[in-house]
PDB file of C-alpha atoms in Angstrom:
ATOM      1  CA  UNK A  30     -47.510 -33.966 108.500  1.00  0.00           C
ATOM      2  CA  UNK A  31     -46.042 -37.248 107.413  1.00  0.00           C
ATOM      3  CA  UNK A  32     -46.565 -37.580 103.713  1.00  0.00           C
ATOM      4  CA  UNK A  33     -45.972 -41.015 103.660  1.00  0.00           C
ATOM      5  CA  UNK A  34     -48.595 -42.532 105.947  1.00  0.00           C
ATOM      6  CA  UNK A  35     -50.804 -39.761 104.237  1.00  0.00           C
ATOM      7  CA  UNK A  36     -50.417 -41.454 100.667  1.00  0.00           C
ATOM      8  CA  UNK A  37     -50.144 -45.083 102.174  1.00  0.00           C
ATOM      9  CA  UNK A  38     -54.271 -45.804 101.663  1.00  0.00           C
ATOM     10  CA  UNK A  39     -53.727 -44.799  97.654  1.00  0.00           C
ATOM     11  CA  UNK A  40     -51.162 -47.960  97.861  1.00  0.00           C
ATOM     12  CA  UNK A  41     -53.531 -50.270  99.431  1.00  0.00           C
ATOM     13  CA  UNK A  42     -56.461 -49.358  97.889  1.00  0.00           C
ATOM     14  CA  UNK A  43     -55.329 -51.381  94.993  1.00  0.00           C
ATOM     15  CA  UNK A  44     -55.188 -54.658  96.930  1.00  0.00           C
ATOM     16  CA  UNK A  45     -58.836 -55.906  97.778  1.00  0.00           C
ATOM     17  CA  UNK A  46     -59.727 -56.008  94.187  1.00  0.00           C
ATOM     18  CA  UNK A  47     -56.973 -57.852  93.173  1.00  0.00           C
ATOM     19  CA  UNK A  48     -57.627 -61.642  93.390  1.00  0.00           C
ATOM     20  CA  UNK A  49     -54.529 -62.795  96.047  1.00  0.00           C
ATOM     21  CA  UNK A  50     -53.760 -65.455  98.983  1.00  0.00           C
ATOM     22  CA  UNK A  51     -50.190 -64.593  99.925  1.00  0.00           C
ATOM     23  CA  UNK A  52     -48.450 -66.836 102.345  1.00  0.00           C
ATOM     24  CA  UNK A  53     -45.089 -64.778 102.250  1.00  0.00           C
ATOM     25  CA  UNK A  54     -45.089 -61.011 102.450  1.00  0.00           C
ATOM     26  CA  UNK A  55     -41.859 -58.837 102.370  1.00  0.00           C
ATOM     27  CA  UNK A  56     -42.668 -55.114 102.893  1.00  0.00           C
ATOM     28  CA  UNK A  57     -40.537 -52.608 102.270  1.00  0.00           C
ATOM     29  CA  UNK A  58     -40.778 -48.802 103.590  1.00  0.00           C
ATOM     30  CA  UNK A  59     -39.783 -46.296 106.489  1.00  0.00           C
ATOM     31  CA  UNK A  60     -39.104 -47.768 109.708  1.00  0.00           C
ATOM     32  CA  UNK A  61     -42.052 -45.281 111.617  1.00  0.00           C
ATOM     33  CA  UNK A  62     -44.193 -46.901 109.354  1.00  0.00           C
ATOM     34  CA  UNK A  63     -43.421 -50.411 109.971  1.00  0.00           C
ATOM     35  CA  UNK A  64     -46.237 -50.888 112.673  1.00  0.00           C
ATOM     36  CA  UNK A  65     -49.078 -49.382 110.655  1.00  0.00           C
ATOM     37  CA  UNK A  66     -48.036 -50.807 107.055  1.00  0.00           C
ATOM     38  CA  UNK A  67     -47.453 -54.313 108.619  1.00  0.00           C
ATOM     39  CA  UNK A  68     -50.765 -54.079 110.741  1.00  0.00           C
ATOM     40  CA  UNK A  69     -53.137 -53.346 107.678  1.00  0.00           C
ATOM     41  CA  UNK A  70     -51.725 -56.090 105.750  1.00  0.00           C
ATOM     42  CA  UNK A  71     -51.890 -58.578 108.639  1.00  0.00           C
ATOM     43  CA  UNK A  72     -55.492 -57.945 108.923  1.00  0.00           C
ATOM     44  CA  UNK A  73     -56.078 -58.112 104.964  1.00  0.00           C
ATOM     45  CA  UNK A  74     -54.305 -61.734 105.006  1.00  0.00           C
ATOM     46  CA  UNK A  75     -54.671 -63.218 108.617  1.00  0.00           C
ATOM     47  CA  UNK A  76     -52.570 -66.481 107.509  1.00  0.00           C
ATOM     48  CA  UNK A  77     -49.723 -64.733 105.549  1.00  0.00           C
ATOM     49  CA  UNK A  78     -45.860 -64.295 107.272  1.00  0.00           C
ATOM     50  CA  UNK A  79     -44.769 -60.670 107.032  1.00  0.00           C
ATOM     51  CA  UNK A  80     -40.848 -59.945 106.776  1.00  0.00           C
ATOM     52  CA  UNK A  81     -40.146 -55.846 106.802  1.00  0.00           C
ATOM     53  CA  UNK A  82     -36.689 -54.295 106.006  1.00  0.00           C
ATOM     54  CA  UNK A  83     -35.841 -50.743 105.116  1.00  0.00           C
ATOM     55  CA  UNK A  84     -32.341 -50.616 103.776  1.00  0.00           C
ATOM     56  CA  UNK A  85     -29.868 -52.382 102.745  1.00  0.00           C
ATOM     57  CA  UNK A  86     -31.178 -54.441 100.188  1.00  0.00           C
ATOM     58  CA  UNK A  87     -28.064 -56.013  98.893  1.00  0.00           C
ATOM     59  CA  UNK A  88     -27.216 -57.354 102.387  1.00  0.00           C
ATOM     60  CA  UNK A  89     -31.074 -58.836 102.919  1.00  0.00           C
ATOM     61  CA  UNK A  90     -30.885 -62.579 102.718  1.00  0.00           C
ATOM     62  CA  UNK A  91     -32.115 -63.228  98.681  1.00  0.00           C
ATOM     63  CA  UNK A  92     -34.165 -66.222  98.904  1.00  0.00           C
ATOM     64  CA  UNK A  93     -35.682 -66.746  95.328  1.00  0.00           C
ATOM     65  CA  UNK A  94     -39.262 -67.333  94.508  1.00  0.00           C
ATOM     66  CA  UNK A  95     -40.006 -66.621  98.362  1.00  0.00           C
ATOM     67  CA  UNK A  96     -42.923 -64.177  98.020  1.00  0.00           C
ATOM     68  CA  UNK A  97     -46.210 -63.447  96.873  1.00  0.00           C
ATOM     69  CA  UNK A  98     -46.533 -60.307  97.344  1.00  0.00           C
ATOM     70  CA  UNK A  99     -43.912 -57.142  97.802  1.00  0.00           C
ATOM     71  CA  UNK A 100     -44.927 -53.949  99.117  1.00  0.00           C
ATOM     72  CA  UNK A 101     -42.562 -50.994  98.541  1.00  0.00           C
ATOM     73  CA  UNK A 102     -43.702 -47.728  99.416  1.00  0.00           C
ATOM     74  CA  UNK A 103     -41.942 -44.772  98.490  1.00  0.00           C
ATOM     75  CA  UNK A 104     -38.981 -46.057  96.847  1.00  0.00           C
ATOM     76  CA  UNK A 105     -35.781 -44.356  98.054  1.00  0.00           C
ATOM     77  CA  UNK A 106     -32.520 -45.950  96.012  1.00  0.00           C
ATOM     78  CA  UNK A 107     -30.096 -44.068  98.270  1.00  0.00           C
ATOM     79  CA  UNK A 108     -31.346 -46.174 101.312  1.00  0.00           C
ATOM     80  CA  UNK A 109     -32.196 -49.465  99.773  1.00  0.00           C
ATOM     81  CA  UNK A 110     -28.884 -49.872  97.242  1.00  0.00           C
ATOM     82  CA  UNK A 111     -25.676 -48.234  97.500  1.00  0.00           C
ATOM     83  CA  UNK A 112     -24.877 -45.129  95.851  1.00  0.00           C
ATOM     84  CA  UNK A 113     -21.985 -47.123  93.347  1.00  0.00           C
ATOM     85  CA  UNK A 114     -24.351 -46.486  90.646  1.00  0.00           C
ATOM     86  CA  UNK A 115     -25.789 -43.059  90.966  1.00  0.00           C
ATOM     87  CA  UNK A 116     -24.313 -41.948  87.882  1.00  0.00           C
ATOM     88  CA  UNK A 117     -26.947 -43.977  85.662  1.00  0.00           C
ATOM     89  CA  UNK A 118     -30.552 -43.624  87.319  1.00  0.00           C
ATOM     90  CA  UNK A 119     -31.957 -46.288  85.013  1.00  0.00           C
ATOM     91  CA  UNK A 120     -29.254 -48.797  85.653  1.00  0.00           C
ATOM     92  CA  UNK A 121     -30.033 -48.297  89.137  1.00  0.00           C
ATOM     93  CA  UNK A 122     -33.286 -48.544  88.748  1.00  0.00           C
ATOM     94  CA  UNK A 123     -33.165 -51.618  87.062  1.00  0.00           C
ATOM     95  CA  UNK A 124     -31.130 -53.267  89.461  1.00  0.00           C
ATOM     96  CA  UNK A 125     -33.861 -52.465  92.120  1.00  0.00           C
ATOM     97  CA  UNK A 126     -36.416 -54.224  90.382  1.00  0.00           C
ATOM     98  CA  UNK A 127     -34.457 -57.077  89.233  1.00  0.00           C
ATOM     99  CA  UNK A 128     -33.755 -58.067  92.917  1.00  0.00           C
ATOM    100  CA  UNK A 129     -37.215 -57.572  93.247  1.00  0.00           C
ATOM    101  CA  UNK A 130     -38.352 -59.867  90.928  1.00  0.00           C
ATOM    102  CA  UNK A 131     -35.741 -62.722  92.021  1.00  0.00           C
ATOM    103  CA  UNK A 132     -37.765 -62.765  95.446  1.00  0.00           C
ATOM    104  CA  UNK A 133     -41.062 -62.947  94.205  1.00  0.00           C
ATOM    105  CA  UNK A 134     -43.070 -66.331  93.853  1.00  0.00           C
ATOM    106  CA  UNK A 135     -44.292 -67.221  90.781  1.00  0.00           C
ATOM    107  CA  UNK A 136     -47.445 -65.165  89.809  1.00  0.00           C
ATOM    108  CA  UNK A 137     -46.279 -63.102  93.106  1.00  0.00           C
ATOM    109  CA  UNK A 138     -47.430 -59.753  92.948  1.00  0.00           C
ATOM    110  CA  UNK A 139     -44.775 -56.470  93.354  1.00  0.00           C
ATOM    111  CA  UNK A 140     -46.961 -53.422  94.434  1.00  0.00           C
ATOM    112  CA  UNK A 141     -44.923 -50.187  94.988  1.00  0.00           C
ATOM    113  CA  UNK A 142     -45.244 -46.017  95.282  1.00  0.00           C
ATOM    114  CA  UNK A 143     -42.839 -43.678  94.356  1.00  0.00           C
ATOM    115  CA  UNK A 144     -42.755 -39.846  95.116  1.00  0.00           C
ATOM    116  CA  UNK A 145     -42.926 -38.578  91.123  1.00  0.00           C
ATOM    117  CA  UNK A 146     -40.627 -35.876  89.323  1.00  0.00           C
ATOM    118  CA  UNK A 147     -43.420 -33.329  89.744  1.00  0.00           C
ATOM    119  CA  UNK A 148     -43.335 -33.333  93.236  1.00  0.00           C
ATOM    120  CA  UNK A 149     -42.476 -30.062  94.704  1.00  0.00           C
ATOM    121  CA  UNK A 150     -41.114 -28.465  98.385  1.00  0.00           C
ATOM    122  CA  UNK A 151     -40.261 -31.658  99.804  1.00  0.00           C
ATOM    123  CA  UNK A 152     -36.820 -32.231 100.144  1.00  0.00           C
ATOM    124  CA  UNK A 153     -37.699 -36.370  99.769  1.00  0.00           C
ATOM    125  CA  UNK A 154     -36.379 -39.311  97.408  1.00  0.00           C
ATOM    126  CA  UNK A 155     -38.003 -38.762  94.296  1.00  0.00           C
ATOM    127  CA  UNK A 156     -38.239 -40.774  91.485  1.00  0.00           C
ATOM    128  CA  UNK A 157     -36.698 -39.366  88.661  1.00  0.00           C
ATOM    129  CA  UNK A 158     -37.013 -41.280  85.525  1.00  0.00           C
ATOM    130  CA  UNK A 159     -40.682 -40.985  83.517  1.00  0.00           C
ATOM    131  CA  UNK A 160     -43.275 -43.323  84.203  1.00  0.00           C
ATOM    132  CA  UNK A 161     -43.243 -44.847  80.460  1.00  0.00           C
ATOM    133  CA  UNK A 162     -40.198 -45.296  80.690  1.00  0.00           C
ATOM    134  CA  UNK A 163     -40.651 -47.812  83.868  1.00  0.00           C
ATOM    135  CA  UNK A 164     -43.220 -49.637  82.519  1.00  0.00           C
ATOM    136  CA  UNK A 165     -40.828 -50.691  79.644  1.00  0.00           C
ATOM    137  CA  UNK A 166     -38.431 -51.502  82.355  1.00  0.00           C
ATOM    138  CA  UNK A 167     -40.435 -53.922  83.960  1.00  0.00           C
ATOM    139  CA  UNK A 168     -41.391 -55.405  80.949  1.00  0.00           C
ATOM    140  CA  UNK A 169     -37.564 -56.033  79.781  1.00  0.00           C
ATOM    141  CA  UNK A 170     -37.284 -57.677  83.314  1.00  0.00           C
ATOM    142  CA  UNK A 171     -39.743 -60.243  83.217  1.00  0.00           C
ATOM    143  CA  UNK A 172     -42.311 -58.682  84.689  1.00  0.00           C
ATOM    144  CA  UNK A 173     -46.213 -59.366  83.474  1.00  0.00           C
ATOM    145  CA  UNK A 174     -49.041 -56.695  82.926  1.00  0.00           C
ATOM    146  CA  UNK A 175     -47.319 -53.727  84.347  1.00  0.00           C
ATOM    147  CA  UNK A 176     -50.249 -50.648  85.429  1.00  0.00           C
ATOM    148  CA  UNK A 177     -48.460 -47.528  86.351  1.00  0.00           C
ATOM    149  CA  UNK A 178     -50.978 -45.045  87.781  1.00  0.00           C
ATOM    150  CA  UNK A 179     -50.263 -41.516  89.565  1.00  0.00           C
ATOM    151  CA  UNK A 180     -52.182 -39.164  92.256  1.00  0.00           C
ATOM    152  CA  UNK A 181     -51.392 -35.581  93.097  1.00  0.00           C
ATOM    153  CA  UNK A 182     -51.870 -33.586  96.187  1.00  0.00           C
ATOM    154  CA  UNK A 183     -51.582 -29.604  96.105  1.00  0.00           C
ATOM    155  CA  UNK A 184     -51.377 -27.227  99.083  1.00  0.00           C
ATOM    156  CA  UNK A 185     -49.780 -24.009  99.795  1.00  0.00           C
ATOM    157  CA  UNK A 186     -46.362 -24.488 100.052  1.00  0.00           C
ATOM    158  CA  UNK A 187     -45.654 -27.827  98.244  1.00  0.00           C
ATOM    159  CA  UNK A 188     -47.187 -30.511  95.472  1.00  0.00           C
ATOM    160  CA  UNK A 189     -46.597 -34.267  95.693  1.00  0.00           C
ATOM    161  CA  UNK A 190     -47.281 -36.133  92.809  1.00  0.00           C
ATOM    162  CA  UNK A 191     -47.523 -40.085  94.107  1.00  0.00           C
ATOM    163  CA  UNK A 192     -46.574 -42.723  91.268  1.00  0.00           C
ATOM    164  CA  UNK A 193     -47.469 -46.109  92.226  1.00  0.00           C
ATOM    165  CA  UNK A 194     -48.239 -49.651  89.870  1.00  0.00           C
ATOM    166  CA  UNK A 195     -48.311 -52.854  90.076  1.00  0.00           C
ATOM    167  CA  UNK A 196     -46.998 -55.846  88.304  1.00  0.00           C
ATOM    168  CA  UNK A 197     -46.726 -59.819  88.209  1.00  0.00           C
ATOM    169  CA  UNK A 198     -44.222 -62.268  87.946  1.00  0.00           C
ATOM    170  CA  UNK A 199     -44.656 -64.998  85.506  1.00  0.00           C
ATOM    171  CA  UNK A 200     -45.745 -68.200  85.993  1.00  0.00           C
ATOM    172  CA  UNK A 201     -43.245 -70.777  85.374  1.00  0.00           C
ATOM    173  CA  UNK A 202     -43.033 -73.002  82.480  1.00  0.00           C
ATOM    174  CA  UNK A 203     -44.657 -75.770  84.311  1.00  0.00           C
ATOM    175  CA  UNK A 204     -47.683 -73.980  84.731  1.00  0.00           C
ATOM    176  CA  UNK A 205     -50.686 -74.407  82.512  1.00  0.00           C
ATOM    177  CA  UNK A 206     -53.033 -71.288  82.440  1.00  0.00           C
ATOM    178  CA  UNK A 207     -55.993 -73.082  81.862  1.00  0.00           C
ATOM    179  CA  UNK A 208     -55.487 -75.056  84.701  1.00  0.00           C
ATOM    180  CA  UNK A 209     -57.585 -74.613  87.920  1.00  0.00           C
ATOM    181  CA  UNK A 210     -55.351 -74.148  90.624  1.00  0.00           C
ATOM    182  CA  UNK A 211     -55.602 -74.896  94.337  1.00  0.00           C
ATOM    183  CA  UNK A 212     -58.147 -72.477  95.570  1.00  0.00           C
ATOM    184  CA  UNK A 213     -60.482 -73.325  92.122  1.00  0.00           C
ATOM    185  CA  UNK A 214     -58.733 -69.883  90.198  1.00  0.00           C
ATOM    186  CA  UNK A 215     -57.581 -69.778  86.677  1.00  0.00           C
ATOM    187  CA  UNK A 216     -54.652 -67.883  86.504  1.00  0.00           C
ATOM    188  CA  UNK A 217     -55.379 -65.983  82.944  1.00  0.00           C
ATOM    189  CA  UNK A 218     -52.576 -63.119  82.169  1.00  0.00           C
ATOM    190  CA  UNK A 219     -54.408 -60.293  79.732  1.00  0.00           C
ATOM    191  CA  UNK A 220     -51.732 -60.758  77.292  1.00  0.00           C
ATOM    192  CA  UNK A 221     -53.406 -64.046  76.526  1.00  0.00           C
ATOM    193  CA  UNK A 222     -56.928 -62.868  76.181  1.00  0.00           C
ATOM    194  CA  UNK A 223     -58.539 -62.562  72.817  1.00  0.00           C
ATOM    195  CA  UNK A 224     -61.696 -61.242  71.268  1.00  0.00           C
ATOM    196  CA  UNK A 225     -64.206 -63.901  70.483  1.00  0.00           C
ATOM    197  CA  UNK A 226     -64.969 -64.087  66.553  1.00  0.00           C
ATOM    198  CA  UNK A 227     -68.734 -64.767  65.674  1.00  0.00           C
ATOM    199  CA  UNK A 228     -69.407 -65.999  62.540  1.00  0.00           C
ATOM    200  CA  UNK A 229     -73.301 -65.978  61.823  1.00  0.00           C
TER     201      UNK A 229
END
C-alpha cells in the first residue's frame, strides 16, 4: 500500500475552505505521485501554473516572492537538503522552511505533511522534532497564523501518525489590511482581530 497517496486527501482537504486564487504553484513530493498531486490541484485552480520538484532544493532555481501556494507532502530532509547539517535537526529544519518562505508570494500560502515521531513499522522519513516546537519555528521565520494539526492510522503491523499545518506569509509593508483587494477580499490576519467592546 502506498502510504503517501493514502494520506494525500487529509492534505487537501484543508484547501477548499481556505479563501485562495493562486497563479503560481510549486509542489513538492515523491516523484510516483507527481501525476495525481499535480492533477487534483490543476482541477482545484484551472488558471494556476504548477512547477513540481522532488529533491534537491538548494539547486532549484530560488525565485523570491514567486508563489502562492506550496504544497509539500511528506517532508523528507535527506532528499530535499543535503545531509551537511544532520547533526542539528532544528537547524535543518529551519533552513527548510526559510527557503520556503523566500519563494512564497506575499500572503502565499505553505501547506505541508510530515510523517510524525509516533509513527511506527515504516522504515520512512519521519519528522522528528515536536509539533510545538515547529509552530514556534515558523513563527521566528516570518511566518503568519501557523495551525499544526495531526491524524493517525493504526493497523496490524504498523501506526502512522500524519502531521500536517498550514501557514501564511506576510503581507508586505505596502499592503493595507483594510484594503479591498483585486477580487473584492479583505485580507484580515487573526492576529489583528479584536473583541468588540459594548458599552450600554
Amino acid at each position: 500500500m502506498d502510504f503517501c497517496q493514502k494520506t494525500l486527501p487529509y492534505l487537501l482537504e484543508k484547501l477548499p475552505f481556505i479563501k485562495l486564487y493562486p497563479k503560481k504553484i510549486l509542489v513538492i513530493g515523491k516523484p510516483d505521485l507527481e501525476f495525481q498531486l499535480c492533477t487534483k490541484l490543476q482541477a482545484m485552480y484551472p488558471a494556476a501554473v504548477i512547477d513540481f520538484f522532488a529533491k534537491g532544493l538548494r539547486e532549484y532555481p530560488l525565485t523570491e516572492l514567486s508563489y502562492d501556494l506550496i504544497v509539500l507532502h511528506w517532508i523528507d530532509l535527506g532528499l530535499l537538503l543535503p545531509d551537511d547539517l544532520n547533526d542539528n535537526v532544528l537547524s535543518t529544519y529551519e533552513l527548510l522552511f526559510y527557503l520556503l518562505h523566500h519563494l512564497l508570494a506575499p500572503k502565499g500560502l505553505l501547506l505541508f505533511s510530515s510523517l510524525g515521531p509516533e509513527t511506527m513499522g515504516l522504515t520512512v522519513a519521519q519528522m522528528s522534532i515536536p509539533m510545538n516546537i515547529l509552530g514556534d519555528l515558523l513563527l521566528k521565520l516570518g511566518y503568519q497564523d501557523p495551525v499544526l494539526d495531526r491524524d493517525c492510522f493504526e493497523e496490524v503491523s504498523f501506526r502512522i501518525e500524519l502531521a500536517y499545518g498550514h501557514a501564511w506569509r506576510k503581507a508586505t509593508e505596502l499592503d493595507c489590511f483594510s484594503q479591498v483587494d483585486e477580487e473584492g477580499t479583505v485580507f484580515m490576519p487573526i492576529t489583528q482581530i479584536r473583541h468588540l467592546t459594548v458599552h450600554e
